[in-house]
Amino acid sequence: MAQKTQVGIIGAGPAGLLLAHMLHRQGIGSIIIEAQTREAIEGTIKAGVLEHPTVQLLDELGVGERMHAVGFEHHGIELAFGGKRHRIDLHELTGGKSIMVYPQHEVIKDLVAAVLANGTTIEFGVRDVALQGIEGTRPSIRYTLDGEARQIECDFIAGCDGFHGPSRQAIPAALRVEHLKTYPCGWFGILCEAPPSSDELIYAQSDRGFVLVSTRTPTVQRMYFQCDPSDHVDNWSDERIWAEFHARTEGSDGWRLKEGRIFQKGIIAMRSFVCETMQHGRLFLAGDAAHIVPPTGAKGLNLAAGDVVLLSGAIVDFYRDNSHQSLDSYSARALKRVWRGEQFSWFMTTLLHDFDGEDTITRRFRRAQLDYLVSSRAASTSLAENYVGLPFEGSA
Ligand code: FAD
Ligand code: DHB
């Protein structure tokens, strides 16, 4: 069976869904194909923090209602080290900006509902996806659904299929440069039934390793501790997990994490990855398909949103003015913001994690940098403006 549309989108993550929704609002048709089921994408626990520009974007697109109703707007974060906590007042330092703690799978639910309501097709559970003809003017995507061979003929293909998807590989190896850094640690993430331990997120550095204290709802908390990336969740009993959290976070002020029943555990790898270029012929990559950050800066989903703002704008320009100009410069413009986010994520990661085998001077530099960050307004402002998110290109 062959279908025709203007933009064929591979992947119903934040990038693919946002793109379909933005294109529809400009009268441009698309079809999304997704390897997983709707239940799986709406239930997978991933990122938790939306930057200020991402919140604004979701509002502008009319999909921010539930986010404001059940998400939590935070005006600051805390950096904990040396047994003390230090507040970074994001709101004051950035002229009134904030972040929203609202889980990625809730964003996905909102976007799936909006995309289906506007009549866009999402085909779930596809297999054997192959991109064809991207160097010509009428590319196509071949795949199977329930064993039946299918095809989408389109003007453009948007590769929004995450780090492991096939789109990036469709760019000839000789035409792309892949930059990769693997960190010698992972994050052990838990969800637990407990009240919040803090009104704001805590990024804690200690000699035993990093901890992030985040939240989901008044009764469910999200927390992470730095671990060996080859470790296994079965090695960690609940007692051992809580003992490690306490050992890394307790200081002189008497503050103590609140415990509760742990109902989800998982280990996340830490990588910095960028594929240059993000386009070839009629194929355009967006989000994790082109770049990955370690989670410390909370940037992954937000970088995907930045790509989509540029890509949708470029596709709209093409259909409105018959102009290739914005499309031709998509990768160069997107990569500027991506490299900023990558550098900030690396900075936060190396600032807050201790790595085995480090020399003592590196550890002392880390402490000096942390002291500077919380005592200098210029340094705190730099951290704050990166954390709340730099404006998307073309927006205020
Ligand atoms: P994805 O969300 O990966 O979506 C890609 C979609 O494409 C998926 O639904 C996938 O099933 C689909 N797909 C893949 N292959 C195919 C195919 N062949 N055909 C059709 N569909 C396909 N970021 C943070 O900032 N903080 C965090 O705490 C954090 N935690 C994370 C935890 C995990 C386990 C993972 C995997 C990522 C995490 N991230 C985090 C990163 C963040 O979630 C991503 O940056 C974000 O999901 C990027 O969105 P995307 O749409 O580009 O890609
Ligand atoms: C969360 C994840 C992050 O990577 C981060 O930097 C902040 C919060 C979270 O899952 O809540």
Coordinates of C-alpha atoms and ligand atoms in Angstrom, one line a residue:
M1 CA 0.0 0.0 0.0
A2 CA 1.4 3.5 -0.9
Q3 CA 0.3 6.7 0.7
K4 CA 1.3 10.3 -0.3
T5 CA 2.0 13.2 2.0
Q6 CA 4.1 16.3 2.1
V7 CA 6.4 15.3 5.0
G8 CA 7.1 11.7 6.1
I9 CA 8.1 11.7 9.7
I10 CA 9.9 8.7 11.3
G11 CA 9.5 8.6 15.0
A12 CA 6.7 9.8 17.4
G13 CA 9.0 11.2 20.1
P14 CA 8.9 14.8 21.1
A15 CA 10.6 15.9 17.9
G16 CA 8.4 14.0 15.5
L17 CA 5.1 14.9 17.2
L18 CA 6.0 18.5 17.6
L19 CA 7.0 18.7 14.0
A20 CA 3.7 17.2 12.8
H21 CA 1.7 19.5 15.0
M22 CA 3.6 22.7 13.9
L23 CA 3.3 21.7 10.2
H24 CA -0.4 21.0 10.5
R25 CA -1.0 24.5 11.9
Q26 CA 0.6 25.9 8.8
G27 CA -1.5 23.8 6.5
I28 CA 1.2 21.2 5.7
G29 CA 0.4 17.5 5.8
S30 CA 2.5 14.8 7.3
I31 CA 2.3 11.1 8.3
I32 CA 4.2 9.8 11.3
I33 CA 5.4 6.2 11.6
E34 CA 6.5 4.9 15.0
A35 CA 8.2 1.6 15.9
Q36 CA 6.6 1.2 19.3
T37 CA 3.0 1.1 20.5
R38 CA 1.1 4.2 21.7
E39 CA 1.0 2.7 25.3
A40 CA 4.8 2.3 25.2
I41 CA 5.7 5.8 24.1
E42 CA 3.1 7.3 26.6
G43 CA 4.5 5.2 29.4
T44 CA 8.3 5.4 29.1
I45 CA 10.0 7.4 31.9
K46 CA 12.5 9.9 30.4
A47 CA 13.2 13.6 30.9
G48 CA 11.5 15.8 33.5
V49 CA 12.5 19.5 32.9
L50 CA 11.2 21.8 30.3
E51 CA 13.1 25.0 29.6
H52 CA 11.4 28.4 29.4
P53 CA 11.4 28.5 25.5
T54 CA 9.9 25.0 25.4
V55 CA 7.1 25.9 27.8
Q56 CA 6.4 29.0 25.6
L57 CA 6.4 26.9 22.5
L58 CA 3.9 24.4 23.9
D59 CA 1.7 27.3 25.0
E60 CA 1.8 28.9 21.6
L61 CA 0.9 25.6 20.0
G62 CA -2.1 25.3 22.3
V63 CA -0.9 22.1 24.1
G64 CA 0.2 23.6 27.4
E65 CA -3.0 23.4 29.4
R66 CA -2.3 20.1 31.3
M67 CA 1.3 21.1 31.7
H68 CA 0.3 24.2 33.6
A69 CA -2.4 22.3 35.6
V70 CA -0.2 19.4 36.8
G71 CA 3.4 20.5 36.2
F72 CA 5.5 22.5 38.6
E73 CA 7.0 25.8 37.7
H74 CA 10.3 26.3 39.5
H75 CA 12.1 29.6 40.0
G76 CA 15.4 28.2 41.2
I77 CA 17.6 25.2 41.6
E78 CA 20.0 24.3 44.4
L79 CA 23.6 23.2 44.1
A80 CA 24.8 21.2 47.1
F81 CA 28.4 20.6 47.9
G82 CA 30.7 20.6 50.9
G83 CA 27.8 19.7 53.1
K84 CA 25.8 22.9 52.3
R85 CA 23.1 23.8 49.8
H86 CA 23.3 27.0 47.7
R87 CA 20.3 28.4 45.8
I88 CA 20.6 29.7 42.2
D89 CA 17.7 32.1 41.7
L90 CA 16.9 31.4 38.1
H91 CA 13.9 33.8 38.0
E92 CA 15.8 36.8 39.4
L93 CA 19.0 36.2 37.4
T94 CA 17.2 35.8 34.1
G95 CA 14.7 38.7 34.3
G96 CA 11.8 36.5 35.2
K97 CA 12.3 33.2 33.5
S98 CA 11.6 29.8 35.0
I99 CA 11.6 26.1 34.2
M100 CA 8.7 23.6 34.3
V101 CA 9.0 20.1 35.9
Y102 CA 6.6 18.1 33.7
P103 CA 7.6 14.6 32.6
Q104 CA 8.3 13.8 29.0
H105 CA 5.7 11.1 28.8
E106 CA 3.0 13.6 29.8
V107 CA 4.3 15.9 27.0
I108 CA 4.0 12.9 24.6
K109 CA 0.4 12.2 25.7
D110 CA -0.5 15.9 25.1
L111 CA 1.1 15.9 21.7
V112 CA -0.3 12.5 20.5
A113 CA -3.8 13.7 21.5
A114 CA -3.3 17.0 19.6
V115 CA -1.8 15.4 16.5
L116 CA -4.5 12.8 16.2
A117 CA -7.2 15.4 16.9
N118 CA -6.0 17.5 13.9
G119 CA -6.4 14.5 11.6
T120 CA -2.7 13.5 11.2
T121 CA -2.1 9.7 10.9
I122 CA 0.3 8.0 13.3
E123 CA 1.1 4.4 12.4
F124 CA 2.3 2.6 15.5
G125 CA 4.2 -0.7 15.5
V126 CA 6.0 -0.3 12.2
R127 CA 9.0 -2.5 11.3
D128 CA 11.7 -2.7 8.6
V129 CA 11.9 1.0 8.0
A130 CA 14.0 2.0 5.0
L131 CA 14.6 5.5 3.5
Q132 CA 14.7 5.8 -0.3
G133 CA 15.4 8.4 -2.9
I134 CA 16.5 11.1 -0.5
E135 CA 18.9 12.6 -3.1
G136 CA 16.0 13.1 -5.5
T137 CA 12.9 15.3 -5.3
R138 CA 10.4 12.6 -4.3
P139 CA 11.8 10.5 -1.5
S140 CA 9.9 7.6 0.1
I141 CA 9.8 5.5 3.3
R142 CA 9.3 1.8 3.0
Y143 CA 8.2 -0.3 6.0
T144 CA 6.0 -3.1 7.1
L145 CA 3.0 -3.0 9.4
D146 CA 1.5 -6.3 10.6
G147 CA 3.6 -8.1 8.0
E148 CA 2.2 -6.0 5.1
A149 CA 4.7 -3.9 3.0
R150 CA 3.9 -0.2 2.9
Q151 CA 5.3 3.0 1.5
I152 CA 5.0 6.7 2.1
E153 CA 5.8 9.0 -0.9
C154 CA 6.6 12.5 0.2
D155 CA 8.5 15.7 -0.5
F156 CA 10.7 15.6 2.6
I157 CA 11.6 13.0 5.2
A158 CA 12.1 14.1 8.8
G159 CA 14.3 11.7 10.7
C160 CA 13.0 12.0 14.3
D161 CA 13.8 8.4 15.2
G162 CA 16.1 8.9 18.1
F163 CA 19.7 7.8 18.6
H164 CA 19.2 4.2 17.4
G165 CA 16.8 4.9 14.4
P166 CA 17.8 4.3 10.8
S167 CA 17.6 7.9 9.5
R168 CA 21.1 9.1 10.5
Q169 CA 22.6 6.0 8.8
A170 CA 20.9 7.0 5.5
I171 CA 23.3 9.9 5.2
P172 CA 26.4 8.5 3.4
A173 CA 29.1 7.9 6.0
A174 CA 31.6 10.0 3.9
L175 CA 29.3 13.0 4.3
R176 CA 28.8 13.0 8.0
V177 CA 31.2 13.5 10.9
E178 CA 30.2 11.9 14.2
H179 CA 31.6 13.4 17.4
L180 CA 31.3 11.1 20.5
K181 CA 32.3 11.3 24.1
T182 CA 31.4 8.5 26.5
Y183 CA 31.5 9.3 30.2
P184 CA 32.8 6.7 32.7
C185 CA 29.6 6.8 34.7
G186 CA 25.8 6.3 34.4
W187 CA 22.8 7.5 36.3
F188 CA 20.8 5.2 38.5
G189 CA 17.2 6.6 38.4
I190 CA 14.3 5.8 40.7
L191 CA 10.7 6.7 41.1
C192 CA 9.3 6.4 44.7
E193 CA 6.2 7.1 46.6
A194 CA 7.2 9.9 49.0
P195 CA 6.5 13.6 49.6
P196 CA 8.9 16.1 48.0
S197 CA 12.2 16.4 49.9
S198 CA 12.7 19.9 48.6
D199 CA 10.7 22.7 46.9
E200 CA 13.3 22.9 44.1
L201 CA 15.6 20.5 42.2
I202 CA 18.9 19.7 44.0
Y203 CA 22.1 19.0 42.1
A204 CA 24.4 17.5 44.7
Q205 CA 28.2 16.9 44.3
S206 CA 30.0 14.7 46.8
D207 CA 33.1 12.6 47.1
R208 CA 30.9 9.5 46.7
G209 CA 29.4 10.9 43.5
F210 CA 26.5 13.0 42.1
V211 CA 22.9 13.0 43.2
L212 CA 19.9 14.7 41.6
V213 CA 16.8 15.2 43.6
S214 CA 13.8 15.9 41.3
T215 CA 10.1 15.5 41.6
R216 CA 7.0 14.3 39.7
T217 CA 3.9 14.9 41.8
P218 CA 3.2 15.7 45.4
T219 CA 3.3 11.9 46.1
V220 CA 5.9 10.7 43.5
Q221 CA 9.5 11.7 43.5
R222 CA 12.3 11.2 40.9
M223 CA 15.9 10.8 42.0
Y224 CA 19.2 9.8 40.4
F225 CA 22.6 8.9 41.7
Q226 CA 25.8 8.5 39.7
C227 CA 26.7 4.8 39.3
D228 CA 29.0 2.6 37.3
P229 CA 27.5 2.4 33.8
S230 CA 27.9 -1.4 33.7
D231 CA 26.2 -1.9 37.1
H232 CA 22.8 -3.6 37.3
V233 CA 19.7 -2.6 39.1
D234 CA 19.5 -6.1 40.8
N235 CA 22.7 -5.2 42.7
W236 CA 20.8 -2.4 44.5
S237 CA 18.3 -3.3 47.2
D238 CA 16.1 -0.5 48.4
E239 CA 18.0 -0.3 51.6
R240 CA 21.3 0.1 49.8
I241 CA 19.8 2.8 47.5
W242 CA 18.6 4.9 50.4
A243 CA 21.9 4.5 52.3
E244 CA 23.7 5.8 49.2
F245 CA 21.4 8.7 48.7
H246 CA 21.7 9.7 52.4
A247 CA 25.5 9.4 52.4
R248 CA 25.8 11.7 49.4
T249 CA 23.3 14.4 50.4
E250 CA 23.4 14.8 54.2
G251 CA 25.3 17.9 55.4
S252 CA 25.7 20.2 58.4
D253 CA 22.2 21.8 58.0
G254 CA 20.3 18.7 59.2
W255 CA 18.4 18.3 55.9
R256 CA 17.5 14.7 55.1
L257 CA 15.9 13.1 52.0
K258 CA 12.4 11.6 52.5
E259 CA 12.2 7.9 51.8
G260 CA 9.3 6.0 50.2
R261 CA 8.5 2.8 48.3
I262 CA 10.6 2.5 45.2
F263 CA 8.6 1.3 42.3
Q264 CA 10.8 2.0 39.3
K265 CA 14.6 1.6 38.8
G266 CA 16.8 2.0 35.7
I267 CA 20.3 2.9 34.6
I268 CA 20.9 5.6 32.0
A269 CA 24.2 5.9 30.0
M270 CA 26.0 9.2 29.7
R271 CA 27.1 10.3 26.3
S272 CA 27.8 13.5 24.3
F273 CA 27.2 12.9 20.6
V274 CA 26.7 15.2 17.6
C275 CA 26.3 14.2 14.0
E276 CA 27.5 16.9 11.5
T277 CA 25.6 17.3 9.2
M278 CA 21.9 17.1 10.2
Q279 CA 20.7 17.0 6.6
H280 CA 21.2 15.3 3.2
G281 CA 19.2 15.9 0.1
R282 CA 15.5 15.7 1.2
L283 CA 16.3 14.1 4.6
F284 CA 16.5 16.3 7.7
L285 CA 17.4 15.0 11.2
A286 CA 15.9 16.4 14.4
G287 CA 16.5 15.6 18.1
D288 CA 18.3 12.6 19.4
A289 CA 18.6 11.2 15.8
A290 CA 21.4 13.8 15.4
H291 CA 22.6 14.6 19.0
I292 CA 22.7 13.2 22.5
V293 CA 23.6 15.0 25.7
P294 CA 24.4 13.6 29.2
P295 CA 21.2 14.4 31.3
T296 CA 22.9 16.7 33.8
G297 CA 21.8 19.9 32.0
A298 CA 18.3 18.6 31.4
K299 CA 18.7 19.6 27.7
G300 CA 17.8 16.5 25.6
L301 CA 14.1 17.2 24.9
N302 CA 14.7 20.9 24.8
L303 CA 17.3 20.6 22.1
A304 CA 14.9 18.5 20.1
A305 CA 12.3 21.3 20.3
G306 CA 14.8 23.9 19.1
D307 CA 15.6 21.8 16.0
V308 CA 11.9 21.4 15.2
V309 CA 11.3 25.1 15.4
L310 CA 13.9 25.7 12.7
L311 CA 12.9 22.7 10.6
S312 CA 9.2 23.5 10.6
G313 CA 10.0 27.1 9.7
A314 CA 12.2 26.0 6.8
I315 CA 9.6 23.7 5.4
V316 CA 6.9 26.4 5.7
D317 CA 9.2 28.8 3.8
F318 CA 9.7 26.2 1.1
Y319 CA 5.9 25.7 0.5
R320 CA 5.1 29.4 0.9
D321 CA 7.9 31.0 -1.2
N322 CA 9.2 28.1 -3.1
S323 CA 12.5 28.9 -1.5
H324 CA 15.2 26.4 -0.5
Q325 CA 17.2 29.0 1.4
S326 CA 16.1 28.2 5.0
L327 CA 16.2 24.4 4.2
D328 CA 19.7 24.7 2.9
S329 CA 20.9 26.4 6.1
Y330 CA 18.9 24.2 8.5
S331 CA 21.8 22.1 9.7
A332 CA 24.2 25.0 10.2
R333 CA 21.6 27.0 12.2
A334 CA 20.4 24.0 14.3
L335 CA 24.0 23.0 15.1
K336 CA 24.8 26.4 16.6
R337 CA 22.2 25.9 19.4
V338 CA 23.0 22.2 19.7
W339 CA 26.7 22.8 20.3
R340 CA 25.8 25.4 23.0
G341 CA 23.5 22.8 24.7
E342 CA 26.2 20.1 24.3
Q343 CA 28.9 22.3 25.9
F344 CA 26.6 23.3 28.8
S345 CA 25.6 19.6 29.4
W346 CA 29.3 18.6 29.5
F347 CA 30.1 21.5 31.8
M348 CA 27.3 20.5 34.3
T349 CA 28.4 16.9 34.1
T350 CA 32.1 17.5 34.7
L351 CA 31.3 20.1 37.4
L352 CA 29.1 17.7 39.4
H353 CA 30.5 14.2 38.9
D354 CA 33.6 12.7 40.4
F355 CA 35.4 10.2 38.1
D356 CA 37.5 7.3 39.3
G357 CA 41.2 7.8 38.8
E358 CA 41.0 11.6 38.7
D359 CA 44.0 13.5 40.0
T360 CA 43.6 15.7 43.1
I361 CA 44.1 18.9 41.2
T362 CA 41.0 18.2 39.0
R363 CA 38.9 17.7 42.2
R364 CA 40.2 21.0 43.7
F365 CA 39.4 22.8 40.4
R366 CA 35.9 21.4 40.6
R367 CA 35.4 22.8 44.1
A368 CA 36.9 26.1 43.1
Q369 CA 34.4 26.3 40.2
L370 CA 31.5 25.5 42.4
D371 CA 32.5 28.1 45.0
Y372 CA 32.8 30.7 42.2
L373 CA 29.4 29.7 40.7
V374 CA 27.5 30.3 43.9
S375 CA 29.4 33.4 45.0
S376 CA 29.7 35.4 41.8
R377 CA 26.6 37.0 40.3
A378 CA 28.2 36.9 36.8
A379 CA 28.9 33.2 37.1
S380 CA 25.5 32.3 38.6
T381 CA 23.8 34.4 35.8
S382 CA 25.7 32.4 33.1
L383 CA 24.5 29.1 34.6
A384 CA 21.0 30.4 35.1
E385 CA 20.6 31.6 31.5
N386 CA 21.8 28.4 30.1
Y387 CA 19.7 26.3 32.5
V388 CA 16.4 28.1 31.7
G389 CA 17.3 27.8 28.0
L390 CA 18.6 30.3 25.4
P391 CA 15.9 31.6 23.1
F392 CA 15.0 29.6 20.0
E393 CA 16.3 31.3 16.9
G394 CA 13.8 33.9 15.7
S395 CA 11.9 34.0 19.0
A396 CA 12.3 36.6 21.9
Ligands
FAD1 P1 13.1 10.0 21.1 O1 12.3 10.5 22.3 O2 14.1 8.9 21.3 O3 12.0 9.5 20.0 C1 12.3 8.8 18.9 C2 11.2 7.9 18.5 O4 11.5 7.2 17.3 C3 10.9 6.8 19.6 O5 9.5 6.8 19.9 C4 11.3 5.5 18.9 O6 10.5 4.4 19.2 C5 11.1 5.9 17.4 N1 11.8 5.1 16.5 C6 13.1 4.6 16.6 N2 13.4 3.8 15.5 C7 12.4 3.9 14.7 C8 12.1 3.3 13.4 N3 13.0 2.5 12.8 N4 10.9 3.5 12.9 C9 9.9 4.3 13.5 N5 10.1 4.8 14.7 C10 11.3 4.6 15.3 N6 16.9 14.0 28.8 C11 16.9 14.8 29.7 O7 17.0 16.0 29.5 N7 16.7 14.4 31.0 C12 16.5 13.1 31.4 O8 16.4 12.7 32.5 C13 16.5 12.1 30.3 N8 16.4 10.8 30.6 C14 16.4 9.9 29.6 C15 16.2 8.6 29.8 C16 16.2 7.6 28.8 C17 16.0 6.2 29.1 C18 16.4 8.1 27.4 C19 16.3 7.1 26.3 C20 16.5 9.5 27.2 C21 16.5 10.4 28.2 N9 16.7 11.8 28.0 C22 16.7 12.6 29.0 C23 16.8 12.3 26.7 C24 15.5 12.8 26.2 O9 14.5 12.0 26.6 C25 15.6 12.9 24.7 O10 16.5 13.9 24.3 C26 14.3 13.1 23.9 O11 13.5 12.0 24.1 C27 14.6 13.4 22.4 O12 13.4 13.3 21.7 P2 13.4 12.7 20.2 O13 12.0 12.9 19.7 O14 14.5 13.3 19.4 O15 13.8 11.2 20.4
DHB2 C1 15.3 15.4 35.6 C2 16.2 14.9 34.7 C3 17.3 15.6 34.4 O1 18.2 15.1 33.6 C4 17.6 16.8 35.0 O2 18.7 17.5 34.8 C5 16.6 17.4 35.9 C6 15.5 16.7 36.2 C7 14.0 14.7 35.9 O3 13.9 13.5 35.4 O4 13.2 15.1 36.7

